[in-house]
Short mmCIF file of C-alpha atoms and ligand atoms in Angstrom, two decimals:
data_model
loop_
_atom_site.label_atom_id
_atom_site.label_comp_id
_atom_site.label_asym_id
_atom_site.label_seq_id
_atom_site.Cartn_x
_atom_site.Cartn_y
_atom_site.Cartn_z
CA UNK A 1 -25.94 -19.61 -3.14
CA UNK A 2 -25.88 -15.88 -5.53
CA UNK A 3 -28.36 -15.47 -8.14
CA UNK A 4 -30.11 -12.63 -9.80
CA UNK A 5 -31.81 -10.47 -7.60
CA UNK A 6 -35.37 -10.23 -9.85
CA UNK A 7 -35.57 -14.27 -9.64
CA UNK A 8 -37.02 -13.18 -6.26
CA UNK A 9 -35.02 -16.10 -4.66
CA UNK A 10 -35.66 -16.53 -0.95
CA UNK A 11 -32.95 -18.32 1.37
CA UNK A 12 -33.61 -21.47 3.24
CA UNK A 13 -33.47 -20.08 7.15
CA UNK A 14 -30.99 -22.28 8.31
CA UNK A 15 -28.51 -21.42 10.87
CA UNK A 16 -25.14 -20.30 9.13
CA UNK A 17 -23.29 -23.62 11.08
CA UNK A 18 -26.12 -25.79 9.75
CA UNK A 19 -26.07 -24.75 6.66
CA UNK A 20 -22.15 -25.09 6.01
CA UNK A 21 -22.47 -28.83 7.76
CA UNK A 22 -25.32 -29.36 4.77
CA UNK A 23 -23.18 -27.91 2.06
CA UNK A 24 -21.24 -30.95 0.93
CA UNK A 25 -18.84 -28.80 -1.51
CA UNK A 26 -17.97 -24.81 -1.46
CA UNK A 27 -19.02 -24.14 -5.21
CA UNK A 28 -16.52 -21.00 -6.27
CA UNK A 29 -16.28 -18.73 -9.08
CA UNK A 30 -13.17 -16.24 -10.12
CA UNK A 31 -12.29 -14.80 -13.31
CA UNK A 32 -8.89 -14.52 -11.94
CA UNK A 33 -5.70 -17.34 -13.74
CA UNK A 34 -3.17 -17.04 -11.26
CA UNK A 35 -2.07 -18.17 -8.17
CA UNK A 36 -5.51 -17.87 -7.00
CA UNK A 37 -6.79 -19.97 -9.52
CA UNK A 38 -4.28 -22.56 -8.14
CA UNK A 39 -4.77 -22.46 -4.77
CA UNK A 40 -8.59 -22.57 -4.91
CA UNK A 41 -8.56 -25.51 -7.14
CA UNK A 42 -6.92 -27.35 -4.79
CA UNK A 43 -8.56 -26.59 -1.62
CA UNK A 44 -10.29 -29.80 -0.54
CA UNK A 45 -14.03 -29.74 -0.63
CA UNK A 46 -14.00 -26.89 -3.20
CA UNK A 47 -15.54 -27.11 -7.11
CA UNK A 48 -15.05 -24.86 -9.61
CA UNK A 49 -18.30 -23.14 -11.19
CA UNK A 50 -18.61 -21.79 -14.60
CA UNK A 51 -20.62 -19.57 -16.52
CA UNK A 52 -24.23 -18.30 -14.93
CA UNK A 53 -23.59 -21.81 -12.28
CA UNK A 54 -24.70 -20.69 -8.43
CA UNK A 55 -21.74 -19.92 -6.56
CA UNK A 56 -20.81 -20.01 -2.73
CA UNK A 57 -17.76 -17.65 -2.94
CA UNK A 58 -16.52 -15.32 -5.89
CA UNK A 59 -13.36 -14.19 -6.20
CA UNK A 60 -14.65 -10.78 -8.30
CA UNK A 61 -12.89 -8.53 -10.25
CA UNK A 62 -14.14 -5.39 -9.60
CA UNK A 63 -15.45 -4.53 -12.98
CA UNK A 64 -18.51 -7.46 -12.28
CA UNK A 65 -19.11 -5.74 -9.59
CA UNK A 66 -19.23 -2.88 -10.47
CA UNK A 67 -21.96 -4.27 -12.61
CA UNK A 68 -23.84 -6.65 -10.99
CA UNK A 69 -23.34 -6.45 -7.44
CA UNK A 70 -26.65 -4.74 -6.91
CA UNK A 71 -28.69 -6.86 -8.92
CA UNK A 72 -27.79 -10.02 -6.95
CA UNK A 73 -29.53 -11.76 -4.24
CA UNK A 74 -26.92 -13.18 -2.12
CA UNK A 75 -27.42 -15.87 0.96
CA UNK A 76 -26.42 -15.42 4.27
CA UNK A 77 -22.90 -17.39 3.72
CA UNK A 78 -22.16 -16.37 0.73
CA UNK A 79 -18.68 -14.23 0.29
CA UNK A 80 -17.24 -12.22 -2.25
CA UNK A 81 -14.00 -10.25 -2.81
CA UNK A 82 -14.62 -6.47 -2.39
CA UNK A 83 -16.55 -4.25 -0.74
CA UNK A 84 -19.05 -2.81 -3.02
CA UNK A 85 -17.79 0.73 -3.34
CA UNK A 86 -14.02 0.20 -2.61
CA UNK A 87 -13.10 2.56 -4.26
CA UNK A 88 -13.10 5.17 -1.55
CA UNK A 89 -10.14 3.62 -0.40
CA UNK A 90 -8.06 1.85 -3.68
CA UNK A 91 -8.54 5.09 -5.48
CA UNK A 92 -5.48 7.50 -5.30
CA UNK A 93 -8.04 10.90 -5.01
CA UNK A 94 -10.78 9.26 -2.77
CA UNK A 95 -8.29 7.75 -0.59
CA UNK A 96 -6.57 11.35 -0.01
CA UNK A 97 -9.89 12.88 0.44
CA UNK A 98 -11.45 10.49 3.17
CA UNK A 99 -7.36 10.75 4.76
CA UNK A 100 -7.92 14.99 4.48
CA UNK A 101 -11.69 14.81 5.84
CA UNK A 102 -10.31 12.25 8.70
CA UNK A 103 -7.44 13.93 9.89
CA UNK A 104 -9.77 17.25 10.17
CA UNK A 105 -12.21 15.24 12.27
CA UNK A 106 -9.59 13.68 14.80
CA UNK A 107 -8.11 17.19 15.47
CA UNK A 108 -11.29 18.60 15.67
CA UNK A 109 -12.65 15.39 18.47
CA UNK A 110 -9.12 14.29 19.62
CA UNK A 111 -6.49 17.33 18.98
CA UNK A 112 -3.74 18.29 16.76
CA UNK A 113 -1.51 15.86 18.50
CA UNK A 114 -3.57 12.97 17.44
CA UNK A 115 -4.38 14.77 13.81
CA UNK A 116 -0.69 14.50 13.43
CA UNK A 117 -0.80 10.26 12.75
CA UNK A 118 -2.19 10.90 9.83
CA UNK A 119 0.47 12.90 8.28
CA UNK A 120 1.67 9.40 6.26
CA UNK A 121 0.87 10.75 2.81
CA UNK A 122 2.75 13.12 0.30
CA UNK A 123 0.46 16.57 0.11
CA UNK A 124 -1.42 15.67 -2.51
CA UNK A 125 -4.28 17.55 -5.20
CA UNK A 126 -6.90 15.99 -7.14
CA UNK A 127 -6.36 17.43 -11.06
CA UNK A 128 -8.20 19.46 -12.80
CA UNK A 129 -10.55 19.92 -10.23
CA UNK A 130 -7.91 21.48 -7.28
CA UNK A 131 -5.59 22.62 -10.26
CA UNK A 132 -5.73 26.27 -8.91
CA UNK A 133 -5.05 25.29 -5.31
CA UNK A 134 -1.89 22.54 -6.71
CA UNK A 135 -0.29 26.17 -7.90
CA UNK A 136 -0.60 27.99 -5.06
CA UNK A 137 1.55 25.41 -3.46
CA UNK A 138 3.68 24.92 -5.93
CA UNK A 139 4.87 28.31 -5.88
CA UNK A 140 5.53 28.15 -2.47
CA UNK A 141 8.35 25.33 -2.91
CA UNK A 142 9.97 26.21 -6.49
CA UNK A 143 12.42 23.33 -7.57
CA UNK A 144 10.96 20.20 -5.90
CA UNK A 145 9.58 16.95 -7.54
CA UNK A 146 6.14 16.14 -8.14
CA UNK A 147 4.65 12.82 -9.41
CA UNK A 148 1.39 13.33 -11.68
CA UNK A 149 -1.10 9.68 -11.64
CA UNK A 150 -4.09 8.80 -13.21
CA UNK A 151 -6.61 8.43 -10.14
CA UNK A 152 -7.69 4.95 -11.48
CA UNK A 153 -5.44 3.12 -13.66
CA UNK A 154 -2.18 0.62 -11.95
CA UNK A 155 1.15 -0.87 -12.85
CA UNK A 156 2.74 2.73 -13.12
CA UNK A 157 0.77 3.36 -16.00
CA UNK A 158 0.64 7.13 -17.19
CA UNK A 159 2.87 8.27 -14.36
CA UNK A 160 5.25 11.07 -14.92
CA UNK A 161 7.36 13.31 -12.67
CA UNK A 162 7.46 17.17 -13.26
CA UNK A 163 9.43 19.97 -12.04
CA UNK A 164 8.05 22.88 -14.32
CA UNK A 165 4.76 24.10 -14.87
CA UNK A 166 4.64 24.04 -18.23
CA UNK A 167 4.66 20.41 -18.49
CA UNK A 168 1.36 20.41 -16.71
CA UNK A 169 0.18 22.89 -18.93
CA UNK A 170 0.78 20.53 -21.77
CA UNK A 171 -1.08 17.67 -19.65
CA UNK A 172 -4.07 20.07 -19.37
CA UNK A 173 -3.86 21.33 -22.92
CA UNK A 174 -3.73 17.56 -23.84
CA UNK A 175 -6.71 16.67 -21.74
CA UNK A 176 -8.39 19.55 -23.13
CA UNK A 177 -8.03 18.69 -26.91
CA UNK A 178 -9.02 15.19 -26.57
CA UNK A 179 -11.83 16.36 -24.34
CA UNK A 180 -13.14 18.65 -26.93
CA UNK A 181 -12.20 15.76 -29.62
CA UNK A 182 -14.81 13.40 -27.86
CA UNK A 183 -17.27 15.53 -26.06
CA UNK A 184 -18.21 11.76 -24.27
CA UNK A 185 -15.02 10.91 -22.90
CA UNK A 186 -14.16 12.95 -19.70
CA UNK A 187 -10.91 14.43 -18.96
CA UNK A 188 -9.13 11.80 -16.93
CA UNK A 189 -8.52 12.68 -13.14
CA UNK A 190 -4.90 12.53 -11.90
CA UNK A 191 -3.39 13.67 -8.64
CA UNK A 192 -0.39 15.93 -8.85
CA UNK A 193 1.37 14.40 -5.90
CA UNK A 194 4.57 15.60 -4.09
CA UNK A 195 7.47 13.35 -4.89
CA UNK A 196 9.58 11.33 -1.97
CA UNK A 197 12.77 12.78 -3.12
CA UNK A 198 14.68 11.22 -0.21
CA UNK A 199 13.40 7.65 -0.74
CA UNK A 200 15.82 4.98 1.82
CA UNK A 201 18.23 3.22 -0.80
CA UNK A 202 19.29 -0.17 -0.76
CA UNK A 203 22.73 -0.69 -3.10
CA UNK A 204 21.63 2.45 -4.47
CA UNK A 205 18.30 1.64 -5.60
CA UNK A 206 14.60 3.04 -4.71
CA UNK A 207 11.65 0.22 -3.45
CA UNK A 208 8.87 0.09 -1.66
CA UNK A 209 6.95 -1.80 0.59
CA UNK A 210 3.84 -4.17 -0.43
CA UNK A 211 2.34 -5.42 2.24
CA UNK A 212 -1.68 -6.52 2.67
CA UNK A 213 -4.27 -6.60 5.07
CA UNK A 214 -7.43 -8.65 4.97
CA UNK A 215 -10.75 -6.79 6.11
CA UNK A 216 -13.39 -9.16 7.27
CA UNK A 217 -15.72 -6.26 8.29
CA UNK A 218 -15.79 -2.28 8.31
CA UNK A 219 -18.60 -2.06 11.23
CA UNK A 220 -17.24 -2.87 13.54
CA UNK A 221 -13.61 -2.63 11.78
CA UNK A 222 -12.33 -6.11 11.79
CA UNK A 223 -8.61 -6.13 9.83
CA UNK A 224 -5.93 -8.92 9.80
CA UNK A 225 -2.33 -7.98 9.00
CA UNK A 226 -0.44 -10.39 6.42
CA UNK A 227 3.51 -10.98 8.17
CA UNK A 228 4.65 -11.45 5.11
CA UNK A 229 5.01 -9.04 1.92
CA UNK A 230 8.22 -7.68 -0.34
CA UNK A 231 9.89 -4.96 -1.09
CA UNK A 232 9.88 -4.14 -4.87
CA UNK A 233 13.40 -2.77 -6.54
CA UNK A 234 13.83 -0.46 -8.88
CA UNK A 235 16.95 -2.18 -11.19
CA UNK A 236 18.42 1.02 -11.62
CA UNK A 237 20.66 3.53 -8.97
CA UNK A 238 18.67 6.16 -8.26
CA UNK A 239 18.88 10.00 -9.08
CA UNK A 240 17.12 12.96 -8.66
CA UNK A 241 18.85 14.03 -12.11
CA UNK A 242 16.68 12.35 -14.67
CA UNK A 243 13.21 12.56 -13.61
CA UNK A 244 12.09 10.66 -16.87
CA UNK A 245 13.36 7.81 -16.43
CA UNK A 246 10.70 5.62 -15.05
CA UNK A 247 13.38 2.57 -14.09
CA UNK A 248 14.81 4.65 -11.85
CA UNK A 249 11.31 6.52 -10.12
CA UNK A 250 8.77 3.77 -10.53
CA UNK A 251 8.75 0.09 -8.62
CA UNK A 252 6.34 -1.56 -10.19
CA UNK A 253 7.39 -4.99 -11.11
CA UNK A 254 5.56 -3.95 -14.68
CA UNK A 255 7.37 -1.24 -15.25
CA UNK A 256 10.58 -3.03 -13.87
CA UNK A 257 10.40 -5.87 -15.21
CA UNK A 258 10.33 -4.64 -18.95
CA UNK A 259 13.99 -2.76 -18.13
CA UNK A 260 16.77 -4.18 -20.10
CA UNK A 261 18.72 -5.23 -16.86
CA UNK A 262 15.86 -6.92 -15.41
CA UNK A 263 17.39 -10.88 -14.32
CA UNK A 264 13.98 -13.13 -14.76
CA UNK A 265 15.43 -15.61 -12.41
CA UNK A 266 16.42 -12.95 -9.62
CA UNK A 267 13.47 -10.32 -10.47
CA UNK A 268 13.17 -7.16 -8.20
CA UNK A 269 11.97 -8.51 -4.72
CA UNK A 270 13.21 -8.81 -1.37
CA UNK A 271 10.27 -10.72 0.59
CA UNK A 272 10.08 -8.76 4.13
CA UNK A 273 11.72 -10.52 6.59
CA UNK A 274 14.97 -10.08 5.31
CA UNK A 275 14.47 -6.43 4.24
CA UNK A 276 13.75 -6.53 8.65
CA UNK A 277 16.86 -8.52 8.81
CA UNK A 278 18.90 -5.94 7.18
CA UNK A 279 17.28 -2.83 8.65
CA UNK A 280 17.95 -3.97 12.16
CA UNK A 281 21.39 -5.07 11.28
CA UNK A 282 22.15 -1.21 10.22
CA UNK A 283 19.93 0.42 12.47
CA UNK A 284 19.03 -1.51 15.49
CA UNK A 285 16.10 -3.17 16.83
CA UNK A 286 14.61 -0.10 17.61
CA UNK A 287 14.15 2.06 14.92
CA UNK A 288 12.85 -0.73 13.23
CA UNK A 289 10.40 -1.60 16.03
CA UNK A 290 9.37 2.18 15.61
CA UNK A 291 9.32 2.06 11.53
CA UNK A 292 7.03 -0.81 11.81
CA UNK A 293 4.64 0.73 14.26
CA UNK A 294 4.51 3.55 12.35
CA UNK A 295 2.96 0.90 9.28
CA UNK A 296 0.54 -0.64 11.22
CA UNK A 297 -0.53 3.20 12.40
CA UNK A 298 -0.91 3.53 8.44
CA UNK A 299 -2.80 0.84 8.26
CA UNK A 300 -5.53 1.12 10.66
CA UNK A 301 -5.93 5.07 9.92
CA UNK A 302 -7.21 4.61 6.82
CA UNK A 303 -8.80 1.76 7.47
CA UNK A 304 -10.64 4.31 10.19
CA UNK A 305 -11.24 6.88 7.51
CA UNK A 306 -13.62 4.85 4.96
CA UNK A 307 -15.12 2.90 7.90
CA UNK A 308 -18.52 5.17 7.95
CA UNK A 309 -18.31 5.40 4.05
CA UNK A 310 -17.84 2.17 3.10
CA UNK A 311 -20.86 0.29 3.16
CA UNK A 312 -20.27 -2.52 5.48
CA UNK A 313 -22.17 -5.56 3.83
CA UNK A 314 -21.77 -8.95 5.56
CA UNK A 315 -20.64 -10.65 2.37
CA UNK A 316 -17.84 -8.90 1.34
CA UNK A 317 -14.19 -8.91 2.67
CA UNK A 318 -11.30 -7.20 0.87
CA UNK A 319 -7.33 -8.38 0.89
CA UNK A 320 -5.91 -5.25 0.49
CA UNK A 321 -2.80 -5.03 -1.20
CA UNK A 322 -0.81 -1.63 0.95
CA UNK A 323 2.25 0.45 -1.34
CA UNK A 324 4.65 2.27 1.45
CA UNK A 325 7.26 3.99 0.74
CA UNK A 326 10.32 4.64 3.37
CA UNK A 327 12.60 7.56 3.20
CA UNK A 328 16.10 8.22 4.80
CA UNK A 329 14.47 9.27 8.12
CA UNK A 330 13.41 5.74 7.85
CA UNK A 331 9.65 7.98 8.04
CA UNK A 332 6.91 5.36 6.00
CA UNK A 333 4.80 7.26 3.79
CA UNK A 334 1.17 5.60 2.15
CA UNK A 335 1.57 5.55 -1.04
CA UNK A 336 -2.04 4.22 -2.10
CA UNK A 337 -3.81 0.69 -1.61
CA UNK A 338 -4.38 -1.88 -4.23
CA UNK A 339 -7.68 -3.55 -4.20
CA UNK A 340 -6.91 -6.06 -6.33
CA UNK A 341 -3.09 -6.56 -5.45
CA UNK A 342 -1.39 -8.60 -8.39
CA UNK A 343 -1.89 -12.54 -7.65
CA UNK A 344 0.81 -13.38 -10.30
CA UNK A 345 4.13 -14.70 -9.36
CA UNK A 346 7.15 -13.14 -10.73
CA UNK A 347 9.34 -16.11 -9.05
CA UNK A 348 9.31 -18.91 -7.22
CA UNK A 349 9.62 -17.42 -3.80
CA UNK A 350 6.78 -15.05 -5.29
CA UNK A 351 4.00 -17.98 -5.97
CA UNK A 352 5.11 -19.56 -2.72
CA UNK A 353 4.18 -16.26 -1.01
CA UNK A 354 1.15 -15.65 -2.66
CA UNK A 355 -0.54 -19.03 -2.41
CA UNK A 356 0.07 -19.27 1.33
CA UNK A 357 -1.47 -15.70 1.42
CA UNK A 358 -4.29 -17.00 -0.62
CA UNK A 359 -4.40 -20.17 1.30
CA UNK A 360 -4.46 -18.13 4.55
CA UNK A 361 -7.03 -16.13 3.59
CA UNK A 362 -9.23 -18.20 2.71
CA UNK A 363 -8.68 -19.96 6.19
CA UNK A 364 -10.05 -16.59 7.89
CA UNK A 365 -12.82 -16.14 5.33
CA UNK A 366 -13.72 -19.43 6.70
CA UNK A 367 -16.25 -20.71 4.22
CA UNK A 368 -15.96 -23.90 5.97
CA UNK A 369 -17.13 -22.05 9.30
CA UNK A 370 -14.16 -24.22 11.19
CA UNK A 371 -12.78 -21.11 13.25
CA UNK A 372 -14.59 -19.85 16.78
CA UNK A 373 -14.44 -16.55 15.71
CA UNK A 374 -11.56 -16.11 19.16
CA UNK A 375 -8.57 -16.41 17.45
CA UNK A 376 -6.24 -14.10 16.98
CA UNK A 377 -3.49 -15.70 14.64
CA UNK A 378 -4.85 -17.45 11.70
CA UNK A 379 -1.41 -18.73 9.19
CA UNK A 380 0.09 -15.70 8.43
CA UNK A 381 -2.38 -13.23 9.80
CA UNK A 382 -2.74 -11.42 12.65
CA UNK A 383 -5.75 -9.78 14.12
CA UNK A 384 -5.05 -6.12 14.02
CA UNK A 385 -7.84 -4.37 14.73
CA UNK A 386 -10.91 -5.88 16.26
CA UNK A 387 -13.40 -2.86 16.85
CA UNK A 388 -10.04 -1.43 18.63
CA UNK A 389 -6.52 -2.27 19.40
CA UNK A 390 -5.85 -6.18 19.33
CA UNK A 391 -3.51 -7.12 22.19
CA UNK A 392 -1.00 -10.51 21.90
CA UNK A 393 -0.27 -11.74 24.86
CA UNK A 394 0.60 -15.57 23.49
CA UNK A 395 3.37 -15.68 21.47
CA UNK A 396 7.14 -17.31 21.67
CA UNK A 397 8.29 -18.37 24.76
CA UNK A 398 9.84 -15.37 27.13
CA UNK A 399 13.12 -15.89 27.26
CA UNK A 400 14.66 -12.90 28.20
CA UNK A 401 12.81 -12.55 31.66
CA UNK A 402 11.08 -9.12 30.38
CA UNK A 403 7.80 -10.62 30.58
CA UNK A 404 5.08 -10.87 28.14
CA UNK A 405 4.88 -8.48 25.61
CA UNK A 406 1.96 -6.67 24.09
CA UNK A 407 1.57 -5.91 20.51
CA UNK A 408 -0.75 -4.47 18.03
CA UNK A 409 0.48 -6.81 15.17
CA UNK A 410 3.15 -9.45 14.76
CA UNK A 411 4.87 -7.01 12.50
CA UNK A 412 5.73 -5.56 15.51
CA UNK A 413 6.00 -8.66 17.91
CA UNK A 414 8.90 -9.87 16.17
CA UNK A 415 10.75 -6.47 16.25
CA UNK A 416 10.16 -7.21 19.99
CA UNK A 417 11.51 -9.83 20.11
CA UNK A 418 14.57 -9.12 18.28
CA UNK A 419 15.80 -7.42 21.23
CA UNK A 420 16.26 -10.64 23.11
CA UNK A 421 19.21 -12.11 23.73
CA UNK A 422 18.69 -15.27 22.33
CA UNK A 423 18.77 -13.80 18.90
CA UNK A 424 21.98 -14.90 16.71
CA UNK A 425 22.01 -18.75 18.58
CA UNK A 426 21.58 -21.40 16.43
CA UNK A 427 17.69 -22.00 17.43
CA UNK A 428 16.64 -18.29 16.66
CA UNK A 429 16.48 -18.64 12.38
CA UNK A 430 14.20 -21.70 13.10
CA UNK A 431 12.01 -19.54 15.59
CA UNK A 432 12.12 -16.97 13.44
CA UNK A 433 11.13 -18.51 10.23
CA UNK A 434 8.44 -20.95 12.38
CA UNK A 435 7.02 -17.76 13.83
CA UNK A 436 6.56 -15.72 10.24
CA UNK A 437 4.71 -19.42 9.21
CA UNK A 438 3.23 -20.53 12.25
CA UNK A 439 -0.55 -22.37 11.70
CA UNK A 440 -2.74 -21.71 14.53
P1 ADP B 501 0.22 2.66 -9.60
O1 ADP B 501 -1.19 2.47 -9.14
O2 ADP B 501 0.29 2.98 -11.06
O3 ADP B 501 1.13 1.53 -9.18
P2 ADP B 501 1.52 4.18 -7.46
O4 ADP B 501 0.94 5.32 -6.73
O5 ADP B 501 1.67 2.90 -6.71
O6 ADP B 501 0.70 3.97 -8.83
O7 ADP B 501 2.94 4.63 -8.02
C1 ADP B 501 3.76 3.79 -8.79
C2 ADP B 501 5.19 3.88 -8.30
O8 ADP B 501 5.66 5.25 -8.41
C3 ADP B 501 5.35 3.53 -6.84
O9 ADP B 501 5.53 2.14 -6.70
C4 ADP B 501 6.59 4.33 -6.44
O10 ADP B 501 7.77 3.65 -6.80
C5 ADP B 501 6.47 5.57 -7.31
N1 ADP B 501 5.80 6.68 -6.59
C6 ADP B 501 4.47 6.94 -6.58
N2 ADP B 501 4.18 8.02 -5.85
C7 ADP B 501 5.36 8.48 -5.36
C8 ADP B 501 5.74 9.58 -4.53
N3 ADP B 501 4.86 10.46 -4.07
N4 ADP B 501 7.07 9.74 -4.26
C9 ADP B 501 7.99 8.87 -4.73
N5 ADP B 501 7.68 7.81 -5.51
C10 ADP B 501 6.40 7.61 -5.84
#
C-alpha cells in the first residue's frame, strides 16, 4: 500500500508473510506499454491500478520518481523499480566518477594489483567541467578517436566522434551561444570519451553486449545476473575512415534500426548464447571462460562503487540493463548501464526474451513472498553477489569426472562446462538450452 506521505498514513504491523497471505491480489501500477505491460497483466493474482489507486508494486519511470519518491509513505512490502538516486550509476559522468573514486580507494586499501580490475572503462572526462584536463590528454595521443555523449540522454542520441579539436571547439562555442541565448537552460554535460577503435567484428560489423543484472539490495549488495542478453549489430562493415557515420559507430537498435539496410524481420540481434557458441568455436573454451569472468568482474565492481552512495532503501530494486563492449583482445570494456533498459521487442525472439526476463524478475522480487530467501537460481537468474562471492556448487550433472565446479555466475558455469567432453553429443543442445531456461 503507497500513498502520499502528508496523509500521515500509518501501516498495519503485520508480519511481511502475514500480510502477503492477507493480500488477496498484488495491486500494480507502471506507466510503461511494453512487454512489461504484458507480462504483468497476466501474472495470476495481479490487478492493474490506475490513476491516484493504492498500489503494491510500481513499475516507475524514473521521472515520477524523481518527483514523488520522497513525498510517499510506502509499507513495508511495497516495491518499486529504482533506487531513488540511481543515477550515480546509469549516468555516463557519475558512473565514471564513483569507478575513478573506487579504483583510488582499492589501491589505496587493497594495492595496485587489485586497483587494476577496474581498468574496464575507456579514460573518460566529464565536459565542460574537466575540459582543460580532456586536452592535456589529448595532446598526448594526437590522431586517435574520441566519442563525445550527453551525460543523460539514451538511444545514441547526440553522440558524435571527433578527431580534431576544433570540432569541440564548435560544441563549446555552441553550448556557449545557446547558454547565453537562455540564461535558464544550462550547458548540457557530455563526456568526451576515448573511442574503442579496435572493437571485435563479427562479418565485419561492430556490437555490443546488453546484458542485465537485477539488484535486490545495495547494503548488503545483493545482485542477480540475467543468463540471457544480445548482442546488438551495427548493419554496416565497420571503418575507422568515416567517423560520421553513426550506422557504422553506434549499436543502438534506434539508431540501427532507422538505417536503410535494416531487415525488420531479421533486426540487429544475436541473443547470447549463440554469440558464446561462436566465440568458443573460434577461440576455445577458454578465452571465453576468461572473457566472461572478466563481465561478471564488471559487474560487481561497479556495483561495489555506488554501494555506500546509493541509498539502500528496502523498497526499491533495480534491473539494470549493462552496455559492454569487446575488442580484438577479446578485453570487455563498460560502456555505461541503463536504468531503464528498453522493454520493447524488436522481434519475436526479442519479446520472448524480455517477458521471461520480466517474468523472472518478478519471481525474485517475490511480491508473493513464495521464495526462502536460500536460493540461488531463480529462472534465468543467478545469485551473483550475496554480501560477497556466490559459490554454485549444484548444477548439471558431472560428467567429466573433474568434480564439482565453483562459479561466481552461470555466465561462467556454462563456459565450464563447455570443456566437457560430452559437448557436441546429441543430449548436450537440450542441456544446454534446459540449463540457460532452467526454473528452480
Ligand atoms: P546511449 O546512452 O546514447 O546509448 P552509449 O554510451 O551506450 O550511449 O553509446 C551508444 C553506442 O555508441 C554504443 O552502443 C556503442 O556502439 C557506441 N560507443 C559508445 N561509447 C563508445 C566507445 N568509447 N568506444 C566505441 N564505441 C562506443
Amino acid at each position: 500500500m503507497s500513498r502520499p506521505k502528508n496523509q500521515n498514513y500509518k501501516g498495519h504491523g503485520l508480519s511481511k508473510g502475514k500480510e502477503r497471505e492477507q493480500r488477496a491480489s498484488i495491486r500494480f501500477k507502471t506507466t510503461l506499454m511494453n512487454t512489461l505491460m504484458d507480462v504483468l497483466r497476466h501474472r495470476p493474482g495481479w490487478v492493474e491500478v490506475k490513476d491516484e489507486g493504492e498500489w503494491d508494486f510500481y513499475w516507475c519511470d524514473v521521472s515520477w520518481l524523481r518527483e514523488n519518491f520522497d513525498h510517499t509513505y510506502m509499507d513495508e512490502h511495497v516495491r518499486i523499480s529504482h533506487f531513488r538516486n540511481h543515477y550515480e550509476l546509469t549516468r555516463k559522468n557519475y558512473m565514471v566518477k564513483n569507478l575513478k573514486r573506487f579504483r583510488k580507494q582499492l589501491e589505496r586499501e587493497a594495492g595496485k594489483l587489485e586497483a587494476a580490475k577496474c581498468d574496464f572503462f575507456p579514460k573518460t572526462f566529464e565536459m565542460p567541467c574537466e575540459y582543460h584536463l580532456f586536452v592535456e590528454e589529448f595532446r598526448k595521443n594526437p590522431g586517435i578517436t574520441w566519442i563525445m555523449k550527453p551525460v543523460a540522454r539514451s538511444q545514441g542520441k547526440g553522440i558524435f566522434l571527433f578527431r580534431r579539436l576544433k570540432d569541440i571547439m564548435d560544441w563549446r562555442k555552441d553550448a556557449r551561444s545557446s547558454d547565453d541565448q537562455k540564461d535558464e537552460i544550462p550547458v548540457e554535460n557530455y563526456v568526451a570519451q576515448r573511442y574503442i577503435e579496435n572493437p571485435y567484428l563479427i562479418g565485419g560489423r561492430k556490437f555490443d553486449l546488453r546484458v542485465y543484472v537485477l539488484v535486490m539490495s545495495y547494503i548488503p549488495l545483493r545482485a542477480w545476473l540475467y543468463r540471457d542478453g544480445f548482442a546488438r549489430f551495427s548493419n554496416t562493415r565497420f571503418t575507422l575512415s568515416s567517423i560520421d557515420d553513426q550506422y557504422v559507430h553506434l549499436t543502438n537498435v534506434a539508431v540501427q534500426k532507422t538505417s536503410p539496410d535494416y531487415h525488420p524481420k531479421k533486426g540487429c540481434k544475436w541473443m547470447l548464447q549463440r554469440f558464446r557458441q561462436y566465440l568458443a568455436s573460434k577461440h576455445g573454451p577458454e578465452a571465453v571462460e576468461t572473457l566472461f569472468s572478466d563481465m561478471d568482474n564488471i559487474f560487481v565492481k561497479s556495483l561495489q562503487s555506488v554501494q555506500k552512495v546509493i541509498i539502500s532503501d528496502k523498497h526499491c530494486f533495480e534491473l539494470y540493463g549493462y552496455d559492454i563492449l569487446i575488442d580484438q583482445t577479446l578485453k570487455p570494456w563498460l560502456l555505461e548501464v541503463n536504468a531503464s533498459p528498453s522493454l520493447t521487442a524488436s522481434s519475436q525472439e526479442d519479446y520472448e526474451l524480455k517477458t521471461c526476463l520480466l517474468e523472472d524478475t518478478l519471481h525474485v522480487v517475490d511480491m508473493e513472498a513464495r521464495l526462502t530467501g536460500r536460493e540461488k537460481r531463480v529462472g534465468g537468474f543467478d545469485l551473483m553477489w550475496n554480501d560477497g562471492p556466490v559459490s554454485r556448487e549444484e548444477g548439471p550433472p558431472d560428467l567429466s569426472g573433474m568434480g564439482n565446479f565453483v562459479a561466481n555466475t552461470h555466465l561462467v558455469g556454462c563456459f565450464l562446462n563447455l570443456k566437457r567432453p560430452w559437448i557436441g553429443t546429441p543430449g548436450w543442445l537440450s542441456w544446454l538450452s534446459s540449463c540457460l531456461r532452467l526454473r528452480s
